[in-house]
Coordinates of C-alpha atoms and ligand atoms in Angstrom, one line a residue:
X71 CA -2.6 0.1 -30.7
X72 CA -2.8 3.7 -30.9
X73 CA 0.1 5.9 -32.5
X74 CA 1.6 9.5 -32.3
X75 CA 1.3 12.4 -35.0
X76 CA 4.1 10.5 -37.0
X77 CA 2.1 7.6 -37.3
X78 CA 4.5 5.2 -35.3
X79 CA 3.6 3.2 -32.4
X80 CA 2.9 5.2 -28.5
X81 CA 4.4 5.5 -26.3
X82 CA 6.9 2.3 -26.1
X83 CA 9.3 3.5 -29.6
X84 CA 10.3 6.8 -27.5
X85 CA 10.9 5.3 -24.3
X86 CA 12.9 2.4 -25.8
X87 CA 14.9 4.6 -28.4
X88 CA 18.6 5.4 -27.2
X89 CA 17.6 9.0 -27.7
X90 CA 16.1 9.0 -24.5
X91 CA 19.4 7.7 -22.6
X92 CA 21.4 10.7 -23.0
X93 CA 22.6 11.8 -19.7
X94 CA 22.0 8.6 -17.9
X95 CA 23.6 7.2 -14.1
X96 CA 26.3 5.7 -15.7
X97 CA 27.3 8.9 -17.7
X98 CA 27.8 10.6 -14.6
X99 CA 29.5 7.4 -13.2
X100 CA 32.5 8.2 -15.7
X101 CA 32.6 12.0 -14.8
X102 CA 35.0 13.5 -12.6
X103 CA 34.1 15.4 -9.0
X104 CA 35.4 18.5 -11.4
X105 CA 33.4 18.0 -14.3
X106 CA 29.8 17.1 -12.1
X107 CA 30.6 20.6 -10.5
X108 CA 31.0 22.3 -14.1
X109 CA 28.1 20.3 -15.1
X110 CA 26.0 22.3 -12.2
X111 CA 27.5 25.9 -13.4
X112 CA 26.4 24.6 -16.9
X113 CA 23.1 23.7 -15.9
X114 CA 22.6 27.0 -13.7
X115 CA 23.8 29.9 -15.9
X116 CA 23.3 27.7 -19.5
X117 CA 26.9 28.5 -19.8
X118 CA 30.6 28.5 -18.2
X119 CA 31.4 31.5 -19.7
X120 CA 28.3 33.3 -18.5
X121 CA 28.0 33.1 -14.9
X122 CA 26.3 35.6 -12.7
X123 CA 28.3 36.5 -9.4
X124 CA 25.5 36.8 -6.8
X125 CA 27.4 39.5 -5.1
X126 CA 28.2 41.9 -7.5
X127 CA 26.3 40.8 -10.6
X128 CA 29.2 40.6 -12.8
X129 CA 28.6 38.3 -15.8
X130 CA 32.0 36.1 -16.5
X131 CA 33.9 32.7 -16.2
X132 CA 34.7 33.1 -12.7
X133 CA 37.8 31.0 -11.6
X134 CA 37.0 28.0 -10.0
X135 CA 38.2 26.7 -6.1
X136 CA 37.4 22.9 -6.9
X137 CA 39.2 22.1 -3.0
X138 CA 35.9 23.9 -1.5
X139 CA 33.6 23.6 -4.4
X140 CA 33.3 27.2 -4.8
X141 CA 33.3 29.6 -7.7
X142 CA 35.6 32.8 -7.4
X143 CA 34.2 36.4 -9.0
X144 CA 36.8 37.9 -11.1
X145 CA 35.6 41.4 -10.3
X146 CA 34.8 41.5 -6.7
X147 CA 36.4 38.4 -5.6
X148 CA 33.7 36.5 -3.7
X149 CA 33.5 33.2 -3.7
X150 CA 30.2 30.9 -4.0
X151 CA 29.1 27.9 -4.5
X152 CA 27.1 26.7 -8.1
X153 CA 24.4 25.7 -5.8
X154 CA 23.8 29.6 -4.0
X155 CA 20.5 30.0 -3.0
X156 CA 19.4 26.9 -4.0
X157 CA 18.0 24.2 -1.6
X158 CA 21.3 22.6 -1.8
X159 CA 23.1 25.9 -0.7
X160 CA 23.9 23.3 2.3
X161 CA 25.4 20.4 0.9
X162 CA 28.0 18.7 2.2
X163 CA 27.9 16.1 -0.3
X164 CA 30.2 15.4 -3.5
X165 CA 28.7 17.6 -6.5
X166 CA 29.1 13.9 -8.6
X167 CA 26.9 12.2 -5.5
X168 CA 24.6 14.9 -6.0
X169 CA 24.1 14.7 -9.4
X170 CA 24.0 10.9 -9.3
X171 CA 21.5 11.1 -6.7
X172 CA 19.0 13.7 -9.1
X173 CA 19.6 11.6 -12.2
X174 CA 18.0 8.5 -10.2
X175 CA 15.4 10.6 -8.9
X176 CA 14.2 11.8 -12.7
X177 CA 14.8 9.0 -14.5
X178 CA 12.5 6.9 -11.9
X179 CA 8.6 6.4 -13.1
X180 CA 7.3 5.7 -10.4
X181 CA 9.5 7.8 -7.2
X182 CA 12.4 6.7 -5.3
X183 CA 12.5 5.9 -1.7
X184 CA 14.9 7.6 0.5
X185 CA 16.0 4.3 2.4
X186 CA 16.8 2.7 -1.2
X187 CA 18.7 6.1 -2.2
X188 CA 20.4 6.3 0.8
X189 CA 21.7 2.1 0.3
X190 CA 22.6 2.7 -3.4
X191 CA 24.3 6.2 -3.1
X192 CA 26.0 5.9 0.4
X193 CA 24.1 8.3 2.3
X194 CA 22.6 8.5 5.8
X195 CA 19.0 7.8 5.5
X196 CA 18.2 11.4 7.0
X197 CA 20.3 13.1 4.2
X198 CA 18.1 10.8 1.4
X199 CA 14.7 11.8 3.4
X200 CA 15.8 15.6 3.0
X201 CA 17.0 15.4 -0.4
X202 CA 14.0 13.9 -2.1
X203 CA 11.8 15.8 0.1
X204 CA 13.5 19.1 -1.6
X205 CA 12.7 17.6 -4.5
X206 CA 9.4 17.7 -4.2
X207 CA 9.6 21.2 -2.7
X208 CA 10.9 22.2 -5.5
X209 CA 8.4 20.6 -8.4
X210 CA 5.2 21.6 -5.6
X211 CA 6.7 25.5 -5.3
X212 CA 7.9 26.1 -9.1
X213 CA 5.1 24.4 -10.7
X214 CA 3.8 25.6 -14.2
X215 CA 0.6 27.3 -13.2
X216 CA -1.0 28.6 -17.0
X217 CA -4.5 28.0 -17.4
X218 CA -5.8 25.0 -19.6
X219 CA -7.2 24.8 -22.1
X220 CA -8.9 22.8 -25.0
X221 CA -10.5 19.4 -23.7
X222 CA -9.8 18.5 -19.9
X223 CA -10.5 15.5 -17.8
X224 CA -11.2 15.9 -14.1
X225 CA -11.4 13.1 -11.6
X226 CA -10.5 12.8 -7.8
X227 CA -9.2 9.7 -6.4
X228 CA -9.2 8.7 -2.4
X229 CA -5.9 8.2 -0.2
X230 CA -4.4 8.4 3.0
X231 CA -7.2 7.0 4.5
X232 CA -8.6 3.6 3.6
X233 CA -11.1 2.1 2.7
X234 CA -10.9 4.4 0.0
X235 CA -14.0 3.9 -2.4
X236 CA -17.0 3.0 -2.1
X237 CA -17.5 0.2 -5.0
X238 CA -13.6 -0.8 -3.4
X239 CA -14.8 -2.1 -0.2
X240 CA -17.8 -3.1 -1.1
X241 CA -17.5 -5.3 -3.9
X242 CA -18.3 -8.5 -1.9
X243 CA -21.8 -9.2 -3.1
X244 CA -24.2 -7.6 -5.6
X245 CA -26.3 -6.0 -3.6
X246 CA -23.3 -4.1 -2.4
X247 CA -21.8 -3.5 -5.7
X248 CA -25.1 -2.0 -6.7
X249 CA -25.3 0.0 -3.4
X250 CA -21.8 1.7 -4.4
X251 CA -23.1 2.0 -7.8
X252 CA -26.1 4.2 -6.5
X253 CA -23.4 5.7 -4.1
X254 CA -21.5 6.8 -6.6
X255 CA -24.6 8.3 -9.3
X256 CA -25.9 10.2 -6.2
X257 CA -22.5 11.8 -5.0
X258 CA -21.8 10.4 -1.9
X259 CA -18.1 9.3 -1.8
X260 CA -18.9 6.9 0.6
X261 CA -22.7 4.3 0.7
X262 CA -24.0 3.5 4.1
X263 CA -23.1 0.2 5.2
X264 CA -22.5 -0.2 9.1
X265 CA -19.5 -0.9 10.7
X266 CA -20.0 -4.9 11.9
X267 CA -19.0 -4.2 15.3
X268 CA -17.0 -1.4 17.4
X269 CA -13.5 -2.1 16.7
X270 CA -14.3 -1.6 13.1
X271 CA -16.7 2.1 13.8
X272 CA -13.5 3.0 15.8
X273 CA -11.2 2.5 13.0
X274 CA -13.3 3.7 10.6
X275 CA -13.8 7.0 12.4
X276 CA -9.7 7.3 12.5
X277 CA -9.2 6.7 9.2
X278 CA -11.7 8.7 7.7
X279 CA -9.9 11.9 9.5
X280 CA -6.9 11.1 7.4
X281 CA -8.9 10.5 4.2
X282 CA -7.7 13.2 1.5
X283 CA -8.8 13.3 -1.5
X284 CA -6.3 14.1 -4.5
X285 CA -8.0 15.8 -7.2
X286 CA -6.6 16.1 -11.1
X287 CA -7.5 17.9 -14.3
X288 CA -5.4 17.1 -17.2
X289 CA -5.0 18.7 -20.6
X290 CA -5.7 16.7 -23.3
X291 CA -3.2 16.8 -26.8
X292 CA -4.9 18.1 -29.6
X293 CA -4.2 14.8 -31.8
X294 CA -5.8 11.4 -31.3
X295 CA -3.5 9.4 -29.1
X296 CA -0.6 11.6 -27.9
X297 CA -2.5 11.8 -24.2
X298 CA -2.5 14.5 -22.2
X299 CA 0.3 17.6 -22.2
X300 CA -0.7 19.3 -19.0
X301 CA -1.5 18.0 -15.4
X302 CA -2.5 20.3 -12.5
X303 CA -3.4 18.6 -8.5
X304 CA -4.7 19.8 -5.7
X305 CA -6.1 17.8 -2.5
X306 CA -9.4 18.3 -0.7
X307 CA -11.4 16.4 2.1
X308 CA -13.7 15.6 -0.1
X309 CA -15.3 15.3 -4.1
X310 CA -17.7 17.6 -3.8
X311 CA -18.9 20.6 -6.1
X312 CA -17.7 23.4 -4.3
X313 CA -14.2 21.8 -4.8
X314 CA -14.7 20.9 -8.5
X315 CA -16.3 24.5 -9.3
X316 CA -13.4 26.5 -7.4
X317 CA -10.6 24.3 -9.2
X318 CA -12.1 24.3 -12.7
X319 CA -12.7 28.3 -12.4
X320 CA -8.9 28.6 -11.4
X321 CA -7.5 26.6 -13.4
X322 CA -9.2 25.7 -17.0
X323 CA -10.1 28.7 -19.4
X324 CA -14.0 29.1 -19.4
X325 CA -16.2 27.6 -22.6
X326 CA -13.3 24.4 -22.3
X327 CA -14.8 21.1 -22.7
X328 CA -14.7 19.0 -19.6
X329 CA -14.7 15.3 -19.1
X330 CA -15.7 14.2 -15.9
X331 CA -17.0 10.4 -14.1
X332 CA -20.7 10.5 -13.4
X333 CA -20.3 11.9 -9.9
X334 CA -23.1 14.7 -8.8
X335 CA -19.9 17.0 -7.7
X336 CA -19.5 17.8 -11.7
X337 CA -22.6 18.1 -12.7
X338 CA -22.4 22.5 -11.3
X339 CA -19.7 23.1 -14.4
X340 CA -22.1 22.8 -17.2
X341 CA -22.6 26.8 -15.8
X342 CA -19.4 27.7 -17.5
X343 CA -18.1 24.7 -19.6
X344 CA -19.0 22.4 -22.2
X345 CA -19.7 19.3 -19.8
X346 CA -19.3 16.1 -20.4
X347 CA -19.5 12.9 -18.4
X348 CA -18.6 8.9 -18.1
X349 CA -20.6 6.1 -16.8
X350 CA -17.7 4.5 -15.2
X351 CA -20.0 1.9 -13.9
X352 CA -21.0 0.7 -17.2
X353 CA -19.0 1.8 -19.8
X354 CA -15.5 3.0 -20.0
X355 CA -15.4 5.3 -23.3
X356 CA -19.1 6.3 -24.4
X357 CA -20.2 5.7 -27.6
X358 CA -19.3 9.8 -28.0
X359 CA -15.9 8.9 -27.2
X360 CA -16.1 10.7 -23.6
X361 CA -13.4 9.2 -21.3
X362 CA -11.3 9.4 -19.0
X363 CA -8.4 7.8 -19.5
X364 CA -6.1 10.2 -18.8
X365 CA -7.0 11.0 -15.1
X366 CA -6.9 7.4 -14.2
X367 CA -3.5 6.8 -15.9
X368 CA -2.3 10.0 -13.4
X369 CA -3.7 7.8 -10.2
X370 CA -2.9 4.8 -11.5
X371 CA 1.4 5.9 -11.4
X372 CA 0.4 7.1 -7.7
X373 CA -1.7 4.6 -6.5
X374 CA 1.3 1.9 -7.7
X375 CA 3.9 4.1 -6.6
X376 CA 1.5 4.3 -3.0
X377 CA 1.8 0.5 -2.7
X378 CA 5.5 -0.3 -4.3
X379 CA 7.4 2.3 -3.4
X380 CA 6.5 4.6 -0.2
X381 CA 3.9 2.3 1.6
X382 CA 0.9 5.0 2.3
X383 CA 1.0 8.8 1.9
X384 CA 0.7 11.2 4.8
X385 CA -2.0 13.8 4.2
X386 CA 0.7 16.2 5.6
X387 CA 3.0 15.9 2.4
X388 CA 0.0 14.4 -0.2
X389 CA 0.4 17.2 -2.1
X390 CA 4.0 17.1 -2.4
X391 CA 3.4 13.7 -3.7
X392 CA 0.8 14.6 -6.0
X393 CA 2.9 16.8 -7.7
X394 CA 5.8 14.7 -8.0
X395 CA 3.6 12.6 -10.1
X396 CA 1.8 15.4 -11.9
X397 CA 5.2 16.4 -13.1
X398 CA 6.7 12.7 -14.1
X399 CA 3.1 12.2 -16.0
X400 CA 3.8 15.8 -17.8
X401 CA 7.8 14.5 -18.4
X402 CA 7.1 11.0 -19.7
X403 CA 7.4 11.8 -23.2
X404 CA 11.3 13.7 -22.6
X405 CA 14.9 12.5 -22.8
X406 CA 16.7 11.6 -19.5
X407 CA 18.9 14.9 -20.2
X408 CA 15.5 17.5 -20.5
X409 CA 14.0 16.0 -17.0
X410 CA 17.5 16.9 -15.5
X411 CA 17.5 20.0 -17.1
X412 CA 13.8 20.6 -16.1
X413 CA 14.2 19.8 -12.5
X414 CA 17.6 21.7 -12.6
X415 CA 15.8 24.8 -13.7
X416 CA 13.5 24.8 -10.9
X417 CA 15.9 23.6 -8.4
X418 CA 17.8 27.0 -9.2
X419 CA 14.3 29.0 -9.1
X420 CA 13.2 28.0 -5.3
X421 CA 15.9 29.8 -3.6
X422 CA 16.7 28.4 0.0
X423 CA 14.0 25.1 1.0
X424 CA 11.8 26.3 3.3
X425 CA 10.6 22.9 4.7
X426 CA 13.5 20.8 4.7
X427 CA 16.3 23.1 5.9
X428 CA 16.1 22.3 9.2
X429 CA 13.9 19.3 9.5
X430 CA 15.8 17.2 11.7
X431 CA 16.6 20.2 13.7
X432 CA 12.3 20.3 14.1
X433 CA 12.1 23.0 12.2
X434 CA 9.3 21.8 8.8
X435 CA 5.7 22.9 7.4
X436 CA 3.4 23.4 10.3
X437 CA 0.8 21.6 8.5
X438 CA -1.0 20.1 5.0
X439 CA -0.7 22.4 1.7
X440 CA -3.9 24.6 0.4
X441 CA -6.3 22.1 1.2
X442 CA -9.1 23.1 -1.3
X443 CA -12.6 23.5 0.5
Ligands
LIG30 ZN1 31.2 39.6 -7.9

């Protein structure tokens, strides 16, 4: 087992600790409608005392108007809600629903559904669609953006359209399992076995439009065991090394060390980094102690939350997704309060949702996010 900088067991001792249940679903349960809306002017402005009247600018405790779930400015008088400009300017709902409805969303590992939100929390199942897919408007347009640095691992990982991997599908026989091997050292995503007949070519040839392919560099901790700190994604059509130059040059501090699978696509960043690779094939930490543990714990979360909790991603919102997950990997290690807080602080940073706002109306994205070529 391997242990954190104070010598006590990963992982599991945090995440079990009652430390890490301090603002929890059934806190909120016992609030009042009153309090959940002071909670949101708390979590806005830090402070009751301090709140900013987005009219005037005033800094003061406004008076509240609980019947309309509005905030009053003592110096100009105008009222507003704690969730102005915010992608929940619009919200009909009760500011305790609300809150009930972001605390299940954070304290989930692995993503909530909207049908399941909308059963537990008594919503329609259009509202729960919405609301999570601000959400992820919100983590995908505020995310942290600094450049990493230190030791990174890169890896990309297949989805939307399946058969994903090579040595996936062809695992059958040796011969195949060698052929993906070869696949794989050469830098083809995909080896060239035929269709068997033309059902099969035709549904390959649909599926491989929608393939996406989500790619992932992760900052690793300093010590020995405390995994990685900082998570950035991006989707592309395909693992290749204009992709894995572009990204690494945007987004990880030149002279870095990076760790990288065996794929041709990363051989190009030896140019400006110290880089290392995996034989995934063979061996899963080198004798060197390259790995790459840390990307495939970030696909593993979305490939399980892909099969057990929203049954396929749409290469439309992937990235949305991917950064849903980018952000629960980079918030594992924080009390149920900080993710709140986090999420909160965002939430308050995005101003009015762009993409959601009027999505049953028809009005959303017009296509995929920055796909990377
Ligand atoms: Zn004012």
């Amino acid at each position: 087992m391997q242990h954190n900088v104070q010598g006590e067991p990963r992982g599991q001792h945090f995440l079990l600790s009652k430390e890490v249940r301090d603002f929890t679903l059934w806190d909120i349960a016992q609030m009042s409608e009153e309090e959940c809306f002071w909670k949101f002017v708390e979590l806005r402005w830090g402070n009751i005392e301090k709140v900013v009247c987005p009219d005037c600018g005033t800094i003061d405790r406004p008076y509240a108007r609980l019947k309309r779930g509005q905030l009053r400015c003592r110096s100009c008088h105008h009222h507003f809600s704690p969730m102005v400009n915010s992608p929940f300017a619009d919200r009909k709902m009760e500011f305790k629903k609300l809150m009930m409805a972001f605390s299940l969303y954070t304290a989930s590992a692995k993503g909530v559904p909207a049908l399941f939100m909308s059963r537990l929390l008594d919503m329609q199942d259009k509202t729960a669609t919405a609301l999570t897919g601000k959400l992820r408007e919100v983590l995908l347009t505020e995310r942290d953006d600094e450049i990493l640095t230190g030791v990174i691992e890169v890896d990309g990982g297949y989805f939307c359209g399946k058969p994903r991997k090579a040595n996936v599908r062809l695992k059958s026989t040796p011969a195949d399992k060698q052929a993906a091997i070869q696949a794989r050292l050469n830098g083809d995503p995909f080896p060239n076995r035929k269709p068997r007949n033309k059902q099969e070519a035709k549904n390959w040839a649909k599926r491989m439009k929608l393939r996406r392919v989500v790619m992932v560099l992760r900052e690793i901790h300093p010590e020995k065991g405390n995994g990685a700190v900082k998570t950035r994604v991006a989707i592309a059509y395909s693992e290749n090394a204009d992709v894995a130059a572009k990204l690494a040059r945007q987004l990880v501090e030149e002279k870095s060390t990076i760790m990288t699978d065996e794929n041709a696509a990363y051989t190009v960043l030896s140019t400006w980094y110290d880089h290392r690779s995996v034989q995934h094939a063979f061996q899963y930490v080198d004798p060197d102690g390259v790995n790459e543990n840390q990307a495939e714990s970030f696909f593993t979360r979305m490939r399980r939350a892909e099969y057990g909790t929203f049954h396929g991603y749409r290469p439309k919102y992937l990235m949305d997704y991917a950064q849903e997950f980018a952000w629960r990997e980079d918030m594992r290690r924080t009390t149920e309060h900080e993710k709140l807080k986090d999420l909160m602080g965002r939430l308050f940073n995005t101003g009015l949702s762009k993409w959601w706002r009027g999505y049953w109306q028809g009005i959303n994205r017009a296509g995929e996010y920055e796909v990377v070529t």
